[in-house]
PDB file of C-alpha atoms in Angstrom:
ATOM      1  CA  MET M 192     170.858 139.273 225.369  1.00  0.00           C
ATOM      2  CA  ALA M 193     168.855 141.659 223.194  1.00  0.00           C
ATOM      3  CA  ALA M 194     167.026 140.413 220.121  1.00  0.00           C
ATOM      4  CA  LEU M 195     168.997 140.380 216.873  1.00  0.00           C
ATOM      5  CA  LEU M 196     166.964 141.335 213.818  1.00  0.00           C
ATOM      6  CA  ILE M 197     167.842 139.236 210.790  1.00  0.00           C
ATOM      7  CA  ASP M 198     165.237 140.741 208.432  1.00  0.00           C
ATOM      8  CA  ASP M 199     162.090 142.870 208.721  1.00  0.00           C
ATOM      9  CA  PHE M 200     161.550 143.219 204.950  1.00  0.00           C
ATOM     10  CA  ASN M 201     161.576 147.022 205.059  1.00  0.00           C
ATOM     11  CA  THR M 202     164.727 147.341 202.947  1.00  0.00           C
ATOM     12  CA  ALA M 203     165.844 146.021 199.560  1.00  0.00           C
ATOM     13  CA  MET M 204     162.339 146.044 198.123  1.00  0.00           C
ATOM     14  CA  THR M 205     161.807 143.869 195.061  1.00  0.00           C
ATOM     15  CA  ARG M 206     159.140 142.095 193.015  1.00  0.00           C
ATOM     16  CA  THR M 207     159.577 139.002 190.851  1.00  0.00           C
ATOM     17  CA  THR M 208     156.873 137.262 188.833  1.00  0.00           C
ATOM     18  CA  LEU M 209     157.754 133.949 187.230  1.00  0.00           C
ATOM     19  CA  GLY M 210     156.034 131.756 184.678  1.00  0.00           C
ATOM     20  CA  VAL M 211     155.935 127.995 184.858  1.00  0.00           C
ATOM     21  CA  HIS M 212     159.068 125.958 185.506  1.00  0.00           C
ATOM     22  CA  THR M 213     161.366 128.910 186.099  1.00  0.00           C
ATOM     23  CA  GLU M 214     163.486 130.128 188.972  1.00  0.00           C
ATOM     24  CA  GLN M 215     165.375 133.252 189.897  1.00  0.00           C
ATOM     25  CA  THR M 216     167.967 134.124 192.522  1.00  0.00           C
ATOM     26  CA  ARG M 217     168.532 137.670 193.811  1.00  0.00           C
ATOM     27  CA  TYR M 218     171.146 139.018 196.208  1.00  0.00           C
ATOM     28  CA  GLN M 219     170.186 142.112 198.175  1.00  0.00           C
ATOM     29  CA  SER M 220     171.773 144.104 200.953  1.00  0.00           C
ATOM     30  CA  VAL M 221     169.480 144.268 203.988  1.00  0.00           C
ATOM     31  CA  ASN M 222     171.931 146.493 205.864  1.00  0.00           C
ATOM     32  CA  PRO M 223     175.733 146.921 205.811  1.00  0.00           C
ATOM     33  CA  GLN M 224     176.248 143.817 207.978  1.00  0.00           C
ATOM     34  CA  MET M 225     173.564 141.566 206.492  1.00  0.00           C
ATOM     35  CA  ALA M 226     172.635 140.345 203.029  1.00  0.00           C
ATOM     36  CA  ARG M 227     169.581 138.457 201.838  1.00  0.00           C
ATOM     37  CA  MET M 228     169.549 135.902 199.052  1.00  0.00           C
ATOM     38  CA  ILE M 229     166.089 135.046 197.693  1.00  0.00           C
ATOM     39  CA  ARG M 230     165.645 132.020 195.432  1.00  0.00           C
ATOM     40  CA  PHE M 231     162.123 131.569 194.101  1.00  0.00           C
ATOM     41  CA  ALA M 232     161.024 128.715 191.827  1.00  0.00           C
ATOM     42  CA  VAL M 233     157.718 127.838 190.155  1.00  0.00           C
ATOM     43  CA  THR M 234     157.000 124.369 188.736  1.00  0.00           C
ATOM     44  CA  ASP M 235     154.956 123.356 185.717  1.00  0.00           C
ATOM     45  CA  ASP M 236     151.188 123.383 186.021  1.00  0.00           C
ATOM     46  CA  PRO M 237     148.457 122.623 183.458  1.00  0.00           C
ATOM     47  CA  HIS M 238     146.973 126.143 183.588  1.00  0.00           C
ATOM     48  CA  ASN M 239     150.161 128.193 183.049  1.00  0.00           C
ATOM     49  CA  GLN M 240     149.708 129.998 186.354  1.00  0.00           C
ATOM     50  CA  GLN M 241     152.383 132.369 187.575  1.00  0.00           C
ATOM     51  CA  GLY M 242     153.933 132.800 190.978  1.00  0.00           C
ATOM     52  CA  SER M 243     155.378 135.904 192.560  1.00  0.00           C
ATOM     53  CA  VAL M 244     157.548 136.968 195.459  1.00  0.00           C
ATOM     54  CA  GLU M 245     157.600 140.555 196.650  1.00  0.00           C
ATOM     55  CA  VAL M 246     159.427 142.429 199.407  1.00  0.00           C
ATOM     56  CA  ARG M 247     157.749 145.680 200.428  1.00  0.00           C
ATOM     57  CA  ASN M 248     156.380 147.587 203.404  1.00  0.00           C
ATOM     58  CA  GLY M 249     157.600 145.111 206.006  1.00  0.00           C
ATOM     59  CA  LEU M 250     156.346 141.978 204.230  1.00  0.00           C
ATOM     60  CA  LEU M 251     157.831 139.225 202.118  1.00  0.00           C
ATOM     61  CA  ILE M 252     154.778 138.101 200.130  1.00  0.00           C
ATOM     62  CA  VAL M 253     154.642 134.836 198.167  1.00  0.00           C
ATOM     63  CA  SER M 254     151.715 134.118 195.880  1.00  0.00           C
ATOM     64  CA  ALA M 255     151.118 131.144 193.585  1.00  0.00           C
ATOM     65  CA  GLY M 256     148.270 130.417 191.205  1.00  0.00           C
ATOM     66  CA  TYR M 257     145.938 127.430 191.117  1.00  0.00           C
ATOM     67  CA  ASP M 258     147.809 124.160 190.464  1.00  0.00           C
ATOM     68  CA  SER M 259     151.098 126.029 190.725  1.00  0.00           C
ATOM     69  CA  MET M 260     153.708 124.746 193.167  1.00  0.00           C
ATOM     70  CA  ASP M 261     156.528 126.985 194.295  1.00  0.00           C
ATOM     71  CA  GLY M 262     159.506 127.007 196.587  1.00  0.00           C
ATOM     72  CA  LEU M 263     161.200 129.861 198.398  1.00  0.00           C
ATOM     73  CA  THR M 264     164.698 129.885 199.834  1.00  0.00           C
ATOM     74  CA  LEU M 265     165.992 132.703 202.015  1.00  0.00           C
ATOM     75  CA  GLN M 266     169.667 132.734 202.850  1.00  0.00           C
ATOM     76  CA  TYR M 267     171.453 135.273 205.026  1.00  0.00           C
ATOM     77  CA  GLY M 268     175.120 136.191 205.172  1.00  0.00           C
ATOM     78  CA  GLY M 269     177.146 139.089 206.522  1.00  0.00           C
ATOM     79  CA  GLY M 270     177.061 141.382 203.526  1.00  0.00           C
ATOM     80  CA  ILE M 271     177.352 141.366 199.783  1.00  0.00           C
ATOM     81  CA  ASP M 272     180.866 140.707 198.548  1.00  0.00           C
ATOM     82  CA  GLN M 273     182.177 141.023 194.997  1.00  0.00           C
ATOM     83  CA  GLN M 274     184.144 137.876 194.081  1.00  0.00           C
ATOM     84  CA  ASN M 275     185.185 137.177 190.496  1.00  0.00           C
ATOM     85  CA  GLY M 276     182.363 139.346 189.209  1.00  0.00           C
ATOM     86  CA  GLN M 277     179.785 137.355 191.180  1.00  0.00           C
ATOM     87  CA  LEU M 278     177.795 138.429 194.212  1.00  0.00           C
ATOM     88  CA  ALA M 279     178.350 136.187 197.219  1.00  0.00           C
ATOM     89  CA  LEU M 280     177.324 136.149 200.864  1.00  0.00           C
ATOM     90  CA  LYS M 281     179.991 136.747 203.481  1.00  0.00           C
ATOM     91  CA  PRO M 282     179.925 134.771 206.755  1.00  0.00           C
ATOM     92  CA  LEU M 283     177.640 136.082 209.517  1.00  0.00           C
ATOM     93  CA  HIS M 284     179.884 135.022 212.426  1.00  0.00           C
ATOM     94  CA  LEU M 285     176.832 134.800 214.742  1.00  0.00           C
ATOM     95  CA  ASP M 286     177.060 133.162 218.151  1.00  0.00           C
ATOM     96  CA  PHE M 287     173.921 130.987 218.379  1.00  0.00           C
ATOM     97  CA  THR M 288     174.794 130.020 221.965  1.00  0.00           C
ATOM     98  CA  LYS M 289     173.789 133.553 223.065  1.00  0.00           C
ATOM     99  CA  PHE M 290     170.199 133.149 221.805  1.00  0.00           C
ATOM    100  CA  LYS M 291     167.323 130.860 222.799  1.00  0.00           C
ATOM    101  CA  ASN M 292     165.169 130.967 219.668  1.00  0.00           C
ATOM    102  CA  LEU M 293     165.087 131.741 215.984  1.00  0.00           C
ATOM    103  CA  LEU M 294     161.686 133.354 215.396  1.00  0.00           C
ATOM    104  CA  ILE M 295     159.981 133.485 211.982  1.00  0.00           C
ATOM    105  CA  SER M 296     156.853 135.661 212.079  1.00  0.00           C
ATOM    106  CA  PHE M 297     154.102 135.171 209.499  1.00  0.00           C
ATOM    107  CA  ASN M 298     151.342 137.647 208.682  1.00  0.00           C
ATOM    108  CA  GLY M 299     149.303 134.672 207.463  1.00  0.00           C
ATOM    109  CA  SER M 300     149.207 131.678 205.137  1.00  0.00           C
ATOM    110  CA  THR M 301     146.341 130.188 203.154  1.00  0.00           C
ATOM    111  CA  GLN M 302     147.780 126.645 203.340  1.00  0.00           C
ATOM    112  CA  ASN M 303     150.148 124.540 205.420  1.00  0.00           C
ATOM    113  CA  LEU M 304     153.841 125.154 204.833  1.00  0.00           C
ATOM    114  CA  ASN M 305     156.906 122.951 205.208  1.00  0.00           C
ATOM    115  CA  ILE M 306     159.752 124.968 206.714  1.00  0.00           C
ATOM    116  CA  ASN M 307     163.355 123.773 206.879  1.00  0.00           C
ATOM    117  CA  VAL M 308     166.100 125.747 208.601  1.00  0.00           C
ATOM    118  CA  VAL M 309     169.752 124.858 208.028  1.00  0.00           C
ATOM    119  CA  ILE M 310     172.655 126.700 209.631  1.00  0.00           C
ATOM    120  CA  PHE M 311     176.255 126.471 208.497  1.00  0.00           C
ATOM    121  CA  SER M 312     179.529 127.069 210.290  1.00  0.00           C
ATOM    122  CA  ASN M 313     182.865 126.628 208.521  1.00  0.00           C
ATOM    123  CA  SER M 314     182.371 123.378 206.576  1.00  0.00           C
ATOM    124  CA  GLY M 315     179.865 121.913 209.041  1.00  0.00           C
ATOM    125  CA  ARG M 316     176.112 122.231 209.115  1.00  0.00           C
ATOM    126  CA  THR M 317     173.113 121.164 211.131  1.00  0.00           C
ATOM    127  CA  SER M 318     169.430 121.434 210.397  1.00  0.00           C
ATOM    128  CA  TRP M 319     165.979 121.697 211.914  1.00  0.00           C
ATOM    129  CA  SER M 320     162.849 120.770 209.997  1.00  0.00           C
ATOM    130  CA  ASP M 321     159.209 121.508 210.693  1.00  0.00           C
ATOM    131  CA  ASN M 322     157.325 118.958 208.602  1.00  0.00           C
ATOM    132  CA  THR M 323     154.229 118.609 210.763  1.00  0.00           C
ATOM    133  CA  GLU M 324     153.664 121.849 212.677  1.00  0.00           C
ATOM    134  CA  SER M 325     150.640 122.959 210.674  1.00  0.00           C
ATOM    135  CA  VAL M 326     149.175 125.020 213.515  1.00  0.00           C
ATOM    136  CA  VAL M 327     152.114 127.400 213.311  1.00  0.00           C
ATOM    137  CA  CYS M 328     151.791 128.236 209.628  1.00  0.00           C
ATOM    138  CA  LYS M 329     148.200 127.432 208.690  1.00  0.00           C
ATOM    139  CA  THR M 330     145.738 130.278 208.904  1.00  0.00           C
ATOM    140  CA  GLU M 331     142.970 128.746 206.731  1.00  0.00           C
ATOM    141  CA  GLY M 332     142.396 131.898 204.747  1.00  0.00           C
ATOM    142  CA  ASN M 333     142.406 134.409 207.595  1.00  0.00           C
ATOM    143  CA  ARG M 334     145.064 136.979 208.358  1.00  0.00           C
ATOM    144  CA  ASN M 335     145.943 135.864 211.871  1.00  0.00           C
ATOM    145  CA  PRO M 336     149.646 136.375 212.517  1.00  0.00           C
ATOM    146  CA  LYS M 337     151.582 133.228 213.471  1.00  0.00           C
ATOM    147  CA  GLN M 338     155.066 132.703 214.810  1.00  0.00           C
ATOM    148  CA  LEU M 339     157.329 129.746 214.230  1.00  0.00           C
ATOM    149  CA  VAL M 340     159.720 129.387 217.161  1.00  0.00           C
ATOM    150  CA  VAL M 341     162.821 127.290 216.477  1.00  0.00           C
ATOM    151  CA  PRO M 342     164.874 126.707 219.650  1.00  0.00           C
ATOM    152  CA  THR M 343     168.551 127.304 218.944  1.00  0.00           C
ATOM    153  CA  ALA M 344     169.196 124.286 221.186  1.00  0.00           C
ATOM    154  CA  SER M 345     167.716 122.221 218.336  1.00  0.00           C
ATOM    155  CA  PHE M 346     170.845 123.056 216.374  1.00  0.00           C
ATOM    156  CA  VAL M 347     173.303 122.944 219.265  1.00  0.00           C
ATOM    157  CA  ASP M 348     172.105 119.462 220.315  1.00  0.00           C
ATOM    158  CA  ASN M 349     173.195 118.064 216.946  1.00  0.00           C
ATOM    159  CA  LEU M 350     176.807 119.198 217.270  1.00  0.00           C
ATOM    160  CA  ALA M 351     178.203 115.776 218.145  1.00  0.00           C
ATOM    161  CA  THR M 352     177.649 114.560 214.579  1.00  0.00           C
ATOM    162  CA  HIS M 353     179.279 117.596 212.954  1.00  0.00           C
ATOM    163  CA  THR M 354     182.863 117.880 214.104  1.00  0.00           C
ATOM    164  CA  SER M 355     183.583 121.051 212.138  1.00  0.00           C
ATOM    165  CA  TYR M 356     180.298 122.701 213.123  1.00  0.00           C
ATOM    166  CA  LYS M 357     180.630 125.505 215.674  1.00  0.00           C
ATOM    167  CA  ALA M 358     177.492 127.052 217.272  1.00  0.00           C
ATOM    168  CA  SER M 359     179.489 130.088 218.374  1.00  0.00           C
ATOM    169  CA  ASP M 360     180.422 130.966 214.775  1.00  0.00           C
ATOM    170  CA  ILE M 361     177.416 130.619 212.455  1.00  0.00           C
ATOM    171  CA  HIS M 362     178.245 131.595 208.882  1.00  0.00           C
ATOM    172  CA  VAL M 363     174.910 131.108 207.072  1.00  0.00           C
ATOM    173  CA  ILE M 364     171.212 130.832 207.941  1.00  0.00           C
ATOM    174  CA  HIS M 365     169.271 129.015 205.208  1.00  0.00           C
ATOM    175  CA  ILE M 366     165.439 128.871 205.344  1.00  0.00           C
ATOM    176  CA  GLY M 367     163.477 126.787 202.822  1.00  0.00           C
ATOM    177  CA  ILE M 368     159.682 127.106 202.573  1.00  0.00           C
ATOM    178  CA  GLN M 369     157.352 124.941 200.488  1.00  0.00           C
ATOM    179  CA  ASN M 370     153.589 124.769 200.179  1.00  0.00           C
ATOM    180  CA  LEU M 371     152.103 121.499 201.489  1.00  0.00           C
ATOM    181  CA  GLY M 372     148.809 121.895 199.613  1.00  0.00           C
ATOM    182  CA  PHE M 373     148.227 119.286 196.926  1.00  0.00           C
ATOM    183  CA  ILE M 374     146.731 121.662 194.330  1.00  0.00           C
ATOM    184  CA  GLY M 375     148.765 124.788 194.969  1.00  0.00           C
ATOM    185  CA  GLY M 376     147.089 128.151 194.765  1.00  0.00           C
ATOM    186  CA  HIS M 377     148.290 129.708 197.991  1.00  0.00           C
ATOM    187  CA  ASP M 378     149.598 132.928 199.473  1.00  0.00           C
ATOM    188  CA  TYR M 379     151.661 133.704 202.558  1.00  0.00           C
ATOM    189  CA  ALA M 380     153.583 136.614 204.006  1.00  0.00           C
ATOM    190  CA  ILE M 381     156.543 136.764 206.394  1.00  0.00           C
ATOM    191  CA  THR M 382     156.993 139.881 208.515  1.00  0.00           C
ATOM    192  CA  LYS M 383     160.177 139.271 210.478  1.00  0.00           C
ATOM    193  CA  ILE M 384     163.049 136.876 211.156  1.00  0.00           C
ATOM    194  CA  GLU M 385     165.000 137.385 214.378  1.00  0.00           C
ATOM    195  CA  LEU M 386     167.093 135.716 217.053  1.00  0.00           C
ATOM    196  CA  LEU M 387     165.847 136.067 220.635  1.00  0.00           C
TER     197      LEU M 387
END
């Protein structure tokens, strides 16, 4: 099966800069079939540093100041739908059984990252977490591209515990990214998310 592009960060360009202990959620249409939800949060720090998230020129760039801790959530659905005056993601209806891997490509990262991927189908969900794979996301200040490969079998293997979960009908892909550095002050950029 051909690769399925989830996001290449060339559309729905945006920039958000947040002060301490604030968060913001934005819904954006990536294409007519796909929508992106970005939730970005910055915690308190003693130096009042800011954090920013920006989508432009094929990059999703996250930057946080010294002693600033942030969290990024990306969520994908099938399009933006107007419901009761609120924007909401529609189900993707993706068949994960047709793909081997979910690939998250990084342009670089100045510190280790904790990446959690959760997929939802109907009322069921299953998750995959990368709490220790520092070689994938750590670039130690250089710009070497890295790829995080998440086997779709990691999700499918967990189906026995989720009776309503259906790998052939994925509704939502939820990706959470947090900095693992103890003093903050980091930057990273994602170039692409795709199913292969």
